[in-house]
PDB file of C-alpha atoms in Angstrom:
ATOM      1  CA  PRO A   1      -5.766  -8.789  -4.513  1.00 44.00           C
ATOM      2  CA  ASN A   2      -8.426 -11.426  -4.637  1.00 44.00           C
ATOM      3  CA  PRO A   3      -9.374 -11.706  -8.334  1.00 42.00           C
ATOM      4  CA  ARG A   4     -12.952 -12.652  -7.413  1.00 42.00           C
ATOM      5  CA  ARG A   5     -13.453  -9.470  -5.352  1.00 50.00           C
ATOM      6  CA  ASN A   6     -12.122  -6.054  -6.211  1.00 55.00           C
ATOM      7  CA  PRO A   7     -14.355  -3.534  -4.429  1.00 67.00           C
ATOM      8  CA  ALA A   8     -13.846   0.205  -4.764  1.00 81.00           C
ATOM      9  CA  ALA A   9     -12.560   0.267  -1.170  1.00 85.00           C
ATOM     10  CA  ILE A  10     -11.283  -2.612   0.925  1.00 88.00           C
ATOM     11  CA  ALA A  11     -11.293  -3.969   4.452  1.00 91.00           C
ATOM     12  CA  VAL A  12      -7.812  -4.855   5.676  1.00 90.00           C
ATOM     13  CA  LYS A  13      -6.587  -6.873   8.604  1.00 90.00           C
ATOM     14  CA  LEU A  14      -3.432  -5.662  10.308  1.00 87.00           C
ATOM     15  CA  GLU A  15      -1.454  -8.923  10.341  1.00 83.00           C
ATOM     16  CA  ARG A  16       0.323  -8.887  13.675  1.00 69.00           C
ATOM     17  CA  THR A  17       2.279 -12.046  12.940  1.00 59.00           C
ATOM     18  CA  ARG A  18       5.705 -10.766  12.060  1.00 52.00           C
ATOM     19  CA  ARG A  19       6.801 -10.923   8.496  1.00 49.00           C
ATOM     20  CA  ARG A  20      10.068 -12.643   7.596  1.00 50.00           C
ATOM     21  CA  ILE A  21      13.212 -11.546   9.383  1.00 50.00           C
ATOM     22  CA  GLU A  22      15.428  -9.337   7.189  1.00 51.00           C
ATOM     23  CA  ALA A  23      18.625 -11.170   8.163  1.00 48.00           C
ATOM     24  CA  HIS A  24      17.232 -14.476   6.866  1.00 48.00           C
ATOM     25  CA  LEU A  25      15.491 -13.404   3.668  1.00 53.00           C
ATOM     26  CA  PRO A  26      16.034  -9.884   2.319  1.00 57.00           C
ATOM     27  CA  THR A  27      12.952  -7.827   1.509  1.00 56.00           C
ATOM     28  CA  HIS A  28      14.179  -7.196  -2.010  1.00 56.00           C
ATOM     29  CA  ALA A  29      14.437 -10.900  -2.807  1.00 53.00           C
ATOM     30  CA  LYS A  30      11.267 -11.238  -4.818  1.00 53.00           C
ATOM     31  CA  ALA A  31      11.032 -14.993  -4.578  1.00 51.00           C
ATOM     32  CA  ALA A  32       8.374 -17.596  -3.863  1.00 50.00           C
ATOM     33  CA  ALA A  33       9.582 -18.050  -0.298  1.00 53.00           C
ATOM     34  CA  ASN A  34       8.807 -14.385   0.408  1.00 62.00           C
ATOM     35  CA  TYR A  35       5.160 -14.924  -0.588  1.00 65.00           C
ATOM     36  CA  LEU A  36       4.240 -18.165   1.190  1.00 69.00           C
ATOM     37  CA  GLY A  37       3.703 -16.822   4.724  1.00 73.00           C
ATOM     38  CA  PRO A  38       1.828 -13.710   3.608  1.00 74.00           C
ATOM     39  CA  ALA A  39      -0.269 -15.736   1.167  1.00 76.00           C
ATOM     40  CA  MET A  40      -1.357 -18.071   3.958  1.00 78.00           C
ATOM     41  CA  ALA A  41      -2.171 -15.135   6.270  1.00 81.00           C
ATOM     42  CA  ALA A  42      -4.148 -13.414   3.495  1.00 80.00           C
ATOM     43  CA  TRP A  43      -6.091 -16.625   2.804  1.00 82.00           C
ATOM     44  CA  GLN A  44      -7.052 -16.844   6.484  1.00 86.00           C
ATOM     45  CA  ALA A  45      -8.009 -13.155   6.586  1.00 86.00           C
ATOM     46  CA  ARG A  46     -10.273 -13.599   3.547  1.00 86.00           C
ATOM     47  CA  LYS A  47     -12.037 -16.439   5.359  1.00 91.00           C
ATOM     48  CA  GLU A  48     -12.639 -13.906   8.172  1.00 91.00           C
ATOM     49  CA  GLY A  49     -14.211 -11.404   5.749  1.00 90.00           C
ATOM     50  CA  TYR A  50     -11.255  -9.148   4.978  1.00 92.00           C
ATOM     51  CA  ASP A  51     -10.107  -8.252   1.466  1.00 91.00           C
ATOM     52  CA  GLU A  52      -6.384  -8.022   2.236  1.00 91.00           C
ATOM     53  CA  ILE A  53      -3.790  -7.959   5.003  1.00 92.00           C
ATOM     54  CA  VAL A  54      -1.131  -5.407   5.845  1.00 93.00           C
ATOM     55  CA  MET A  55       1.949  -6.878   7.486  1.00 90.00           C
ATOM     56  CA  LEU A  56       4.313  -5.575  10.117  1.00 90.00           C
ATOM     57  CA  ASP A  57       8.090  -5.852   9.947  1.00 86.00           C
ATOM     58  CA  GLU A  58      10.309  -7.521  12.545  1.00 82.00           C
ATOM     59  CA  HIS A  59      10.108  -4.336  14.678  1.00 87.00           C
ATOM     60  CA  ASP A  60       6.275  -4.337  14.663  1.00 88.00           C
ATOM     61  CA  ARG A  61       6.180  -1.355  12.306  1.00 92.00           C
ATOM     62  CA  LEU A  62       4.077  -1.053   9.184  1.00 94.00           C
ATOM     63  CA  ALA A  63       5.593  -2.922   6.222  1.00 91.00           C
ATOM     64  CA  GLU A  64       3.446  -3.864   3.212  1.00 91.00           C
ATOM     65  CA  ALA A  65       0.659  -6.078   1.913  1.00 90.00           C
ATOM     66  CA  PRO A  66       1.660  -9.392   0.303  1.00 86.00           C
ATOM     67  CA  THR A  67       1.962  -7.938  -3.212  1.00 86.00           C
ATOM     68  CA  SER A  68       1.511  -4.212  -2.720  1.00 91.00           C
ATOM     69  CA  ASN A  69       2.813  -1.190  -0.856  1.00 95.00           C
ATOM     70  CA  VAL A  70       0.851   0.693   1.795  1.00 97.00           C
ATOM     71  CA  PHE A  71       0.302   4.447   2.141  1.00 98.00           C
ATOM     72  CA  VAL A  72      -1.211   6.370   5.048  1.00 98.00           C
ATOM     73  CA  VAL A  73      -2.418   9.966   5.053  1.00 97.00           C
ATOM     74  CA  ASP A  74      -1.937  11.562   8.467  1.00 96.00           C
ATOM     75  CA  ALA A  75      -3.938  14.353  10.128  1.00 94.00           C
ATOM     76  CA  GLN A  76      -1.745  17.001   8.474  1.00 95.00           C
ATOM     77  CA  GLY A  77      -2.389  15.539   5.006  1.00 95.00           C
ATOM     78  CA  THR A  78       1.124  14.080   4.642  1.00 97.00           C
ATOM     79  CA  LEU A  79       1.382  10.935   2.525  1.00 98.00           C
ATOM     80  CA  ARG A  80       3.422   8.441   4.568  1.00 98.00           C
ATOM     81  CA  THR A  81       4.873   5.110   3.439  1.00 98.00           C
ATOM     82  CA  PRO A  82       7.435   2.700   4.931  1.00 96.00           C
ATOM     83  CA  ALA A  83      11.049   3.182   3.827  1.00 94.00           C
ATOM     84  CA  LEU A  84      12.630   1.036   1.155  1.00 91.00           C
ATOM     85  CA  ASP A  85      14.929  -0.661   3.652  1.00 86.00           C
ATOM     86  CA  GLY A  86      11.984  -2.815   4.764  1.00 79.00           C
ATOM     87  CA  VAL A  87       9.693  -3.123   1.738  1.00 87.00           C
ATOM     88  CA  LEU A  88       9.822  -4.148  -1.887  1.00 84.00           C
ATOM     89  CA  PRO A  89      10.653  -1.081  -4.044  1.00 89.00           C
ATOM     90  CA  GLY A  90       7.447  -0.990  -6.053  1.00 91.00           C
ATOM     91  CA  ILE A  91       7.391   0.928  -9.327  1.00 94.00           C
ATOM     92  CA  THR A  92       3.885   2.181  -8.568  1.00 96.00           C
ATOM     93  CA  ARG A  93       5.003   3.188  -5.053  1.00 97.00           C
ATOM     94  CA  GLN A  94       7.776   5.349  -6.493  1.00 97.00           C
ATOM     95  CA  SER A  95       5.498   6.723  -9.192  1.00 97.00           C
ATOM     96  CA  LEU A  96       2.865   7.765  -6.637  1.00 98.00           C
ATOM     97  CA  LEU A  97       5.481   9.529  -4.507  1.00 98.00           C
ATOM     98  CA  GLU A  98       6.543  11.490  -7.604  1.00 97.00           C
ATOM     99  CA  VAL A  99       2.936  12.288  -8.528  1.00 98.00           C
ATOM    100  CA  ALA A 100       2.237  13.421  -4.941  1.00 98.00           C
ATOM    101  CA  LYS A 101       5.191  15.815  -5.050  1.00 97.00           C
ATOM    102  CA  HIS A 102       3.995  17.126  -8.425  1.00 96.00           C
ATOM    103  CA  GLU A 103       0.561  17.683  -6.850  1.00 96.00           C
ATOM    104  CA  GLY A 104       2.084  19.552  -3.903  1.00 97.00           C
ATOM    105  CA  ILE A 105       1.262  16.795  -1.415  1.00 98.00           C
ATOM    106  CA  ALA A 106       3.847  16.438   1.358  1.00 98.00           C
ATOM    107  CA  THR A 107       5.432  12.966   1.473  1.00 98.00           C
ATOM    108  CA  TYR A 108       7.320  10.972   4.076  1.00 98.00           C
ATOM    109  CA  ASP A 109       9.309   7.824   3.360  1.00 95.00           C
ATOM    110  CA  GLY A 110      10.487   6.245   6.625  1.00 96.00           C
ATOM    111  CA  VAL A 111       9.313   4.505   9.777  1.00 96.00           C
ATOM    112  CA  VAL A 112       5.527   4.195   9.930  1.00 97.00           C
ATOM    113  CA  GLU A 113       4.067   2.739  13.113  1.00 96.00           C
ATOM    114  CA  ALA A 114       1.149   0.286  12.979  1.00 94.00           C
ATOM    115  CA  ALA A 115      -1.019   2.716  14.957  1.00 95.00           C
ATOM    116  CA  GLU A 116      -0.658   5.233  12.121  1.00 96.00           C
ATOM    117  CA  LEU A 117      -2.660   2.919   9.860  1.00 96.00           C
ATOM    118  CA  GLU A 118      -5.220   2.201  12.553  1.00 93.00           C
ATOM    119  CA  HIS A 119      -5.772   5.933  13.138  1.00 94.00           C
ATOM    120  CA  ALA A 120      -5.177   7.198   9.601  1.00 95.00           C
ATOM    121  CA  ARG A 121      -7.236   9.955   8.056  1.00 95.00           C
ATOM    122  CA  GLU A 122      -7.129   7.807   4.909  1.00 97.00           C
ATOM    123  CA  ALA A 123      -5.037   4.960   3.523  1.00 97.00           C
ATOM    124  CA  PHE A 124      -4.557   2.876   0.406  1.00 97.00           C
ATOM    125  CA  LEU A 125      -2.545   0.047  -1.132  1.00 96.00           C
ATOM    126  CA  SER A 126      -0.697   0.359  -4.428  1.00 96.00           C
ATOM    127  CA  SER A 127       0.839  -1.923  -7.019  1.00 93.00           C
ATOM    128  CA  THR A 128       1.025  -2.245 -10.777  1.00 91.00           C
ATOM    129  CA  SER A 129      -1.994  -4.553 -10.832  1.00 90.00           C
ATOM    130  CA  ILE A 130      -4.260  -2.457  -8.561  1.00 91.00           C
ATOM    131  CA  GLY A 131      -3.054   1.118  -8.991  1.00 93.00           C
ATOM    132  CA  VAL A 132      -4.488   2.961  -5.964  1.00 95.00           C
ATOM    133  CA  TRP A 133      -6.820   0.794  -3.850  1.00 95.00           C
ATOM    134  CA  PRO A 134      -8.440   2.761  -1.001  1.00 96.00           C
ATOM    135  CA  ILE A 135      -8.751   1.180   2.442  1.00 96.00           C
ATOM    136  CA  ALA A 136     -12.177   1.569   4.080  1.00 95.00           C
ATOM    137  CA  SER A 137     -11.447  -0.183   7.380  1.00 95.00           C
ATOM    138  CA  VAL A 138      -8.626  -1.644   9.441  1.00 96.00           C
ATOM    139  CA  ASP A 139      -9.421  -4.582  11.734  1.00 94.00           C
ATOM    140  CA  LYS A 140     -13.136  -3.880  11.167  1.00 93.00           C
ATOM    141  CA  GLN A 141     -12.777  -0.278  12.378  1.00 95.00           C
ATOM    142  CA  PRO A 142     -13.815   2.153   9.633  1.00 95.00           C
ATOM    143  CA  LEU A 143     -11.472   4.930   8.566  1.00 94.00           C
ATOM    144  CA  PRO A 144     -13.036   8.403   8.411  1.00 92.00           C
ATOM    145  CA  ALA A 145     -15.454   9.029   5.552  1.00 86.00           C
ATOM    146  CA  PRO A 146     -15.381   9.632   2.696  1.00 92.00           C
ATOM    147  CA  VAL A 147     -13.537   6.682   1.212  1.00 93.00           C
ATOM    148  CA  PRO A 148     -11.521   7.282  -0.832  1.00 94.00           C
ATOM    149  CA  GLY A 149     -10.371  10.346   1.052  1.00 95.00           C
ATOM    150  CA  PRO A 150      -9.394  13.528  -0.779  1.00 96.00           C
ATOM    151  CA  VAL A 151      -5.671  12.713  -1.092  1.00 97.00           C
ATOM    152  CA  SER A 152      -6.306   9.105  -2.179  1.00 96.00           C
ATOM    153  CA  ALA A 153      -8.961  10.195  -4.685  1.00 96.00           C
ATOM    154  CA  ARG A 154      -6.706  12.895  -6.098  1.00 97.00           C
ATOM    155  CA  LEU A 155      -3.777  10.497  -6.522  1.00 97.00           C
ATOM    156  CA  LYS A 156      -5.990   7.757  -7.979  1.00 96.00           C
ATOM    157  CA  THR A 157      -7.537  10.134 -10.521  1.00 97.00           C
ATOM    158  CA  ARG A 158      -4.157  11.517 -11.564  1.00 97.00           C
ATOM    159  CA  PHE A 159      -2.470   8.104 -11.679  1.00 97.00           C
ATOM    160  CA  ASP A 160      -5.313   6.628 -13.755  1.00 96.00           C
ATOM    161  CA  ALA A 161      -5.022   9.534 -16.204  1.00 96.00           C
ATOM    162  CA  ILE A 162      -1.258   9.055 -16.445  1.00 96.00           C
ATOM    163  CA  THR A 163      -1.511   5.322 -17.130  1.00 94.00           C
ATOM    164  CA  ALA A 164      -4.249   5.981 -19.720  1.00 94.00           C
ATOM    165  CA  GLY A 165      -1.901   8.371 -21.560  1.00 94.00           C
ATOM    166  CA  GLU A 166      -4.111  11.374 -20.751  1.00 96.00           C
ATOM    167  CA  ASP A 167      -1.581  13.431 -18.760  1.00 96.00           C
ATOM    168  CA  ALA A 168       0.994  15.312 -20.820  1.00 95.00           C
ATOM    169  CA  ALA A 169       3.119  16.106 -17.749  1.00 95.00           C
ATOM    170  CA  PHE A 170       3.923  12.408 -17.366  1.00 96.00           C
ATOM    171  CA  ALA A 171       3.888  11.337 -21.016  1.00 94.00           C
ATOM    172  CA  HIS A 172       7.612  10.551 -20.749  1.00 94.00           C
ATOM    173  CA  TRP A 173       6.693   7.614 -18.465  1.00 93.00           C
ATOM    174  CA  LEU A 174       4.872   5.839 -21.278  1.00 91.00           C
ATOM    175  CA  THR A 175       6.164   3.887 -24.242  1.00 90.00           C
ATOM    176  CA  PRO A 176       3.750   3.684 -27.159  1.00 83.00           C
ATOM    177  CA  VAL A 177       3.187   0.178 -28.478  1.00 86.00           C
ATOM    178  CA  ASP A 178       2.071  -0.355 -32.077  1.00 81.00           C
TER     179      ASP A 178
END
């Protein structure tokens, strides 16, 4: 995320330039070369008034943002995210999937088409540094109000409580530091 701007909800650009090809540089190789192309695309998108980009994989399916994972809530209320075979296995991504299951929210981890983000009921990005960051618009087209949507708001509230040490059900995730 842009450290100078961190609004409550963000405008994203669906970056239609394909991300790196898996055969040349594996997704799980968290290295500087994996960040250069996305960083340049994000810089250009910020000049165009967007807060962040969401990239597609080599098959033109939803992948991830440069340093965060993407989640979409479909019309049935299912939390959908791209499978690990094409994205970095984020700790926050995995944590949110576990929290969603604990909350009784249906989850799907697999192929997510770009159109699913464009027509989502709600969507958000996640990472250790941003937690849950609701998406307000995609390519300047607003997602349905309210933003954050009910699933995003519920997950954000629960995740924030967990990371603040205020949720006994997930206390085992935390290590006290003296």
